Short mmCIF file of N, CA and C in Angstrom, two decimals:
data_model
loop_
_atom_site.label_atom_id
_atom_site.label_comp_id
_atom_site.label_asym_id
_atom_site.label_seq_id
_atom_site.Cartn_x
_atom_site.Cartn_y
_atom_site.Cartn_z
N UNK A 1 -38.58 53.96 31.86
CA UNK A 1 -37.96 55.10 32.52
C UNK A 1 -38.46 55.22 33.95
N UNK A 2 -39.75 55.08 34.17
CA UNK A 2 -40.30 55.20 35.52
C UNK A 2 -39.76 54.12 36.44
N UNK A 3 -39.50 52.93 35.91
CA UNK A 3 -38.93 51.87 36.73
C UNK A 3 -37.55 52.27 37.23
N UNK A 4 -36.79 52.97 36.41
CA UNK A 4 -35.47 53.44 36.82
C UNK A 4 -35.57 54.48 37.92
N UNK A 5 -36.59 55.34 37.85
CA UNK A 5 -36.78 56.37 38.89
C UNK A 5 -37.05 55.74 40.25
N UNK A 6 -37.74 54.62 40.27
CA UNK A 6 -38.08 53.96 41.53
C UNK A 6 -36.82 53.55 42.29
N UNK A 7 -35.76 53.22 41.57
CA UNK A 7 -34.53 52.78 42.23
C UNK A 7 -33.71 53.94 42.79
N UNK A 8 -34.06 55.18 42.47
CA UNK A 8 -33.30 56.34 42.94
C UNK A 8 -33.82 56.83 44.28
N UNK A 9 -32.92 57.42 45.04
CA UNK A 9 -33.32 58.06 46.29
C UNK A 9 -34.04 59.37 45.96
N UNK A 10 -34.75 59.92 46.93
CA UNK A 10 -35.42 61.21 46.72
C UNK A 10 -34.41 62.28 46.32
N UNK A 11 -33.24 62.26 46.94
CA UNK A 11 -32.20 63.24 46.63
C UNK A 11 -31.72 63.07 45.18
N UNK A 12 -31.52 61.83 44.74
CA UNK A 12 -31.08 61.59 43.37
C UNK A 12 -32.15 62.02 42.36
N UNK A 13 -33.41 61.78 42.68
CA UNK A 13 -34.50 62.22 41.79
C UNK A 13 -34.48 63.73 41.65
N UNK A 14 -34.29 64.43 42.76
CA UNK A 14 -34.22 65.90 42.72
C UNK A 14 -33.04 66.37 41.88
N UNK A 15 -31.89 65.71 42.02
CA UNK A 15 -30.70 66.05 41.24
C UNK A 15 -30.97 65.85 39.75
N UNK A 16 -31.59 64.73 39.40
CA UNK A 16 -31.91 64.42 38.00
C UNK A 16 -32.86 65.47 37.43
N UNK A 17 -33.94 65.75 38.13
CA UNK A 17 -34.93 66.71 37.63
C UNK A 17 -34.31 68.10 37.47
N UNK A 18 -33.53 68.52 38.44
CA UNK A 18 -32.89 69.83 38.37
C UNK A 18 -31.94 69.92 37.18
N UNK A 19 -31.11 68.90 37.00
CA UNK A 19 -30.15 68.91 35.89
C UNK A 19 -30.86 68.90 34.54
N UNK A 20 -31.91 68.10 34.42
CA UNK A 20 -32.64 68.03 33.15
C UNK A 20 -33.36 69.35 32.87
N UNK A 21 -33.94 69.95 33.88
CA UNK A 21 -34.58 71.27 33.68
C UNK A 21 -33.56 72.30 33.22
N UNK A 22 -32.38 72.29 33.83
CA UNK A 22 -31.33 73.23 33.44
C UNK A 22 -30.89 72.97 32.00
N UNK A 23 -30.72 71.70 31.66
CA UNK A 23 -30.32 71.35 30.30
C UNK A 23 -31.39 71.79 29.30
N UNK A 24 -32.64 71.54 29.63
CA UNK A 24 -33.75 71.92 28.74
C UNK A 24 -33.82 73.44 28.58
N UNK A 25 -33.63 74.18 29.65
CA UNK A 25 -33.64 75.64 29.57
C UNK A 25 -32.51 76.12 28.66
N UNK A 26 -31.33 75.58 28.87
CA UNK A 26 -30.17 75.96 28.07
C UNK A 26 -30.38 75.64 26.59
N UNK A 27 -31.09 74.56 26.32
CA UNK A 27 -31.28 74.10 24.95
C UNK A 27 -32.66 74.44 24.38
N UNK A 28 -33.39 75.29 25.09
CA UNK A 28 -34.68 75.80 24.61
C UNK A 28 -35.65 74.69 24.20
N UNK A 29 -35.83 73.74 25.10
CA UNK A 29 -36.81 72.68 24.85
C UNK A 29 -37.58 72.40 26.14
N UNK A 30 -38.71 71.77 25.99
CA UNK A 30 -39.54 71.41 27.14
C UNK A 30 -39.10 70.06 27.69
N UNK A 31 -39.26 69.88 28.98
CA UNK A 31 -38.86 68.62 29.60
C UNK A 31 -39.70 67.45 29.08
N UNK A 32 -40.93 67.74 28.62
CA UNK A 32 -41.77 66.66 28.10
C UNK A 32 -41.67 66.50 26.58
N UNK A 33 -40.69 67.17 25.96
CA UNK A 33 -40.43 66.98 24.53
C UNK A 33 -39.59 65.72 24.34
N UNK A 34 -39.39 65.33 23.09
CA UNK A 34 -38.53 64.17 22.82
C UNK A 34 -37.12 64.39 23.36
N UNK A 35 -36.58 65.60 23.15
CA UNK A 35 -35.24 65.91 23.65
C UNK A 35 -35.20 65.88 25.17
N UNK A 36 -36.23 66.41 25.80
CA UNK A 36 -36.30 66.42 27.26
C UNK A 36 -36.38 65.01 27.83
N UNK A 37 -37.17 64.16 27.19
CA UNK A 37 -37.28 62.77 27.64
C UNK A 37 -35.96 62.03 27.44
N UNK A 38 -35.30 62.33 26.35
CA UNK A 38 -33.99 61.72 26.09
C UNK A 38 -32.99 62.15 27.16
N UNK A 39 -33.01 63.43 27.51
CA UNK A 39 -32.13 63.94 28.56
C UNK A 39 -32.46 63.30 29.90
N UNK A 40 -33.74 63.13 30.18
CA UNK A 40 -34.16 62.52 31.44
C UNK A 40 -33.68 61.07 31.53
N UNK A 41 -33.84 60.33 30.46
CA UNK A 41 -33.39 58.94 30.44
C UNK A 41 -31.88 58.86 30.65
N UNK A 42 -31.14 59.71 29.96
CA UNK A 42 -29.69 59.71 30.11
C UNK A 42 -29.28 60.15 31.51
N UNK A 43 -29.95 61.16 32.06
CA UNK A 43 -29.63 61.65 33.40
C UNK A 43 -29.82 60.56 34.45
N UNK A 44 -30.88 59.78 34.31
CA UNK A 44 -31.11 58.67 35.25
C UNK A 44 -29.96 57.68 35.16
N UNK A 45 -29.57 57.34 33.95
CA UNK A 45 -28.46 56.41 33.76
C UNK A 45 -27.17 56.98 34.34
N UNK A 46 -26.91 58.25 34.08
CA UNK A 46 -25.69 58.87 34.57
C UNK A 46 -25.64 58.94 36.09
N UNK A 47 -26.75 59.30 36.72
CA UNK A 47 -26.75 59.44 38.17
C UNK A 47 -26.59 58.07 38.85
N UNK A 48 -27.02 57.02 38.17
CA UNK A 48 -26.84 55.67 38.71
C UNK A 48 -25.41 55.19 38.55
N UNK A 49 -24.68 55.75 37.58
CA UNK A 49 -23.36 55.23 37.25
C UNK A 49 -22.21 56.23 37.40
N UNK A 50 -22.48 57.42 37.88
CA UNK A 50 -21.41 58.42 38.04
C UNK A 50 -21.75 59.36 39.19
N UNK A 51 -20.88 60.31 39.41
CA UNK A 51 -21.11 61.24 40.50
C UNK A 51 -22.20 62.24 40.14
N UNK A 52 -22.96 62.64 41.14
CA UNK A 52 -24.08 63.56 40.93
C UNK A 52 -23.63 64.98 40.64
N UNK A 53 -22.49 65.39 41.18
CA UNK A 53 -22.08 66.79 41.08
C UNK A 53 -21.72 67.21 39.66
N UNK A 54 -21.50 66.29 38.77
CA UNK A 54 -21.17 66.62 37.38
C UNK A 54 -22.29 66.25 36.42
N UNK A 55 -23.49 66.03 36.93
CA UNK A 55 -24.57 65.52 36.09
C UNK A 55 -24.90 66.44 34.92
N UNK A 56 -25.09 67.73 35.17
CA UNK A 56 -25.42 68.66 34.07
C UNK A 56 -24.28 68.70 33.05
N UNK A 57 -23.05 68.74 33.51
CA UNK A 57 -21.91 68.75 32.60
C UNK A 57 -21.87 67.46 31.77
N UNK A 58 -22.10 66.32 32.42
CA UNK A 58 -22.11 65.04 31.69
C UNK A 58 -23.25 64.99 30.68
N UNK A 59 -24.42 65.51 31.05
CA UNK A 59 -25.55 65.57 30.11
C UNK A 59 -25.18 66.39 28.88
N UNK A 60 -24.60 67.55 29.11
CA UNK A 60 -24.23 68.44 28.01
C UNK A 60 -23.19 67.79 27.12
N UNK A 61 -22.21 67.12 27.74
CA UNK A 61 -21.17 66.45 26.95
C UNK A 61 -21.76 65.31 26.12
N UNK A 62 -22.67 64.56 26.69
CA UNK A 62 -23.24 63.40 25.99
C UNK A 62 -24.27 63.80 24.94
N UNK A 63 -25.12 64.76 25.26
CA UNK A 63 -26.21 65.13 24.35
C UNK A 63 -25.84 66.25 23.40
N UNK A 64 -24.93 67.12 23.83
CA UNK A 64 -24.60 68.27 23.01
C UNK A 64 -25.82 69.17 22.85
N UNK A 65 -25.72 70.17 21.99
CA UNK A 65 -26.89 71.03 21.75
C UNK A 65 -27.92 70.30 20.91
N UNK A 66 -29.17 70.68 21.07
CA UNK A 66 -30.24 70.14 20.21
C UNK A 66 -29.92 70.48 18.78
N UNK A 67 -30.36 69.68 17.85
CA UNK A 67 -30.06 69.93 16.43
C UNK A 67 -30.59 71.28 15.97
N UNK A 68 -31.78 71.66 16.39
CA UNK A 68 -32.32 72.97 16.04
C UNK A 68 -31.52 74.10 16.64
N UNK A 69 -31.05 73.91 17.87
CA UNK A 69 -30.23 74.91 18.53
C UNK A 69 -28.89 75.04 17.80
N UNK A 70 -28.30 73.91 17.40
CA UNK A 70 -27.03 73.94 16.71
C UNK A 70 -27.19 74.65 15.36
N UNK A 71 -28.27 74.39 14.63
CA UNK A 71 -28.52 75.06 13.36
C UNK A 71 -28.61 76.56 13.54
N UNK A 72 -29.29 77.00 14.60
CA UNK A 72 -29.43 78.43 14.88
C UNK A 72 -28.08 79.05 15.19
N UNK A 73 -27.25 78.34 15.97
CA UNK A 73 -25.93 78.87 16.32
C UNK A 73 -25.03 78.95 15.09
N UNK A 74 -25.10 77.96 14.23
CA UNK A 74 -24.28 77.95 13.02
C UNK A 74 -24.67 79.09 12.09
N UNK A 75 -25.97 79.37 11.98
CA UNK A 75 -26.44 80.43 11.09
C UNK A 75 -26.31 81.81 11.73
N UNK A 76 -25.90 81.87 13.00
CA UNK A 76 -25.72 83.14 13.67
C UNK A 76 -26.96 83.66 14.35
N UNK A 77 -28.03 82.87 14.38
CA UNK A 77 -29.27 83.32 15.01
C UNK A 77 -29.29 83.01 16.49
N UNK A 78 -28.35 82.21 17.02
CA UNK A 78 -28.37 81.79 18.42
C UNK A 78 -27.55 82.57 19.28
#
């Protein structure tokens, strides 16, 4: 993952970190959790292969809600 970050510009790194933090906040997880790392890896891939302005939307579409978050929403607790 760190090797992929090296290939990004400073601006792209900022976009990735911001989008992943927003995704993690929305999904009630820490950026250093398994879900956060998964989002970070996907965000790096997405920013390298798609437009930056839709990064958070693309992350949400690809990852969906965390399984624990989805369970809470289904049971009405979310």
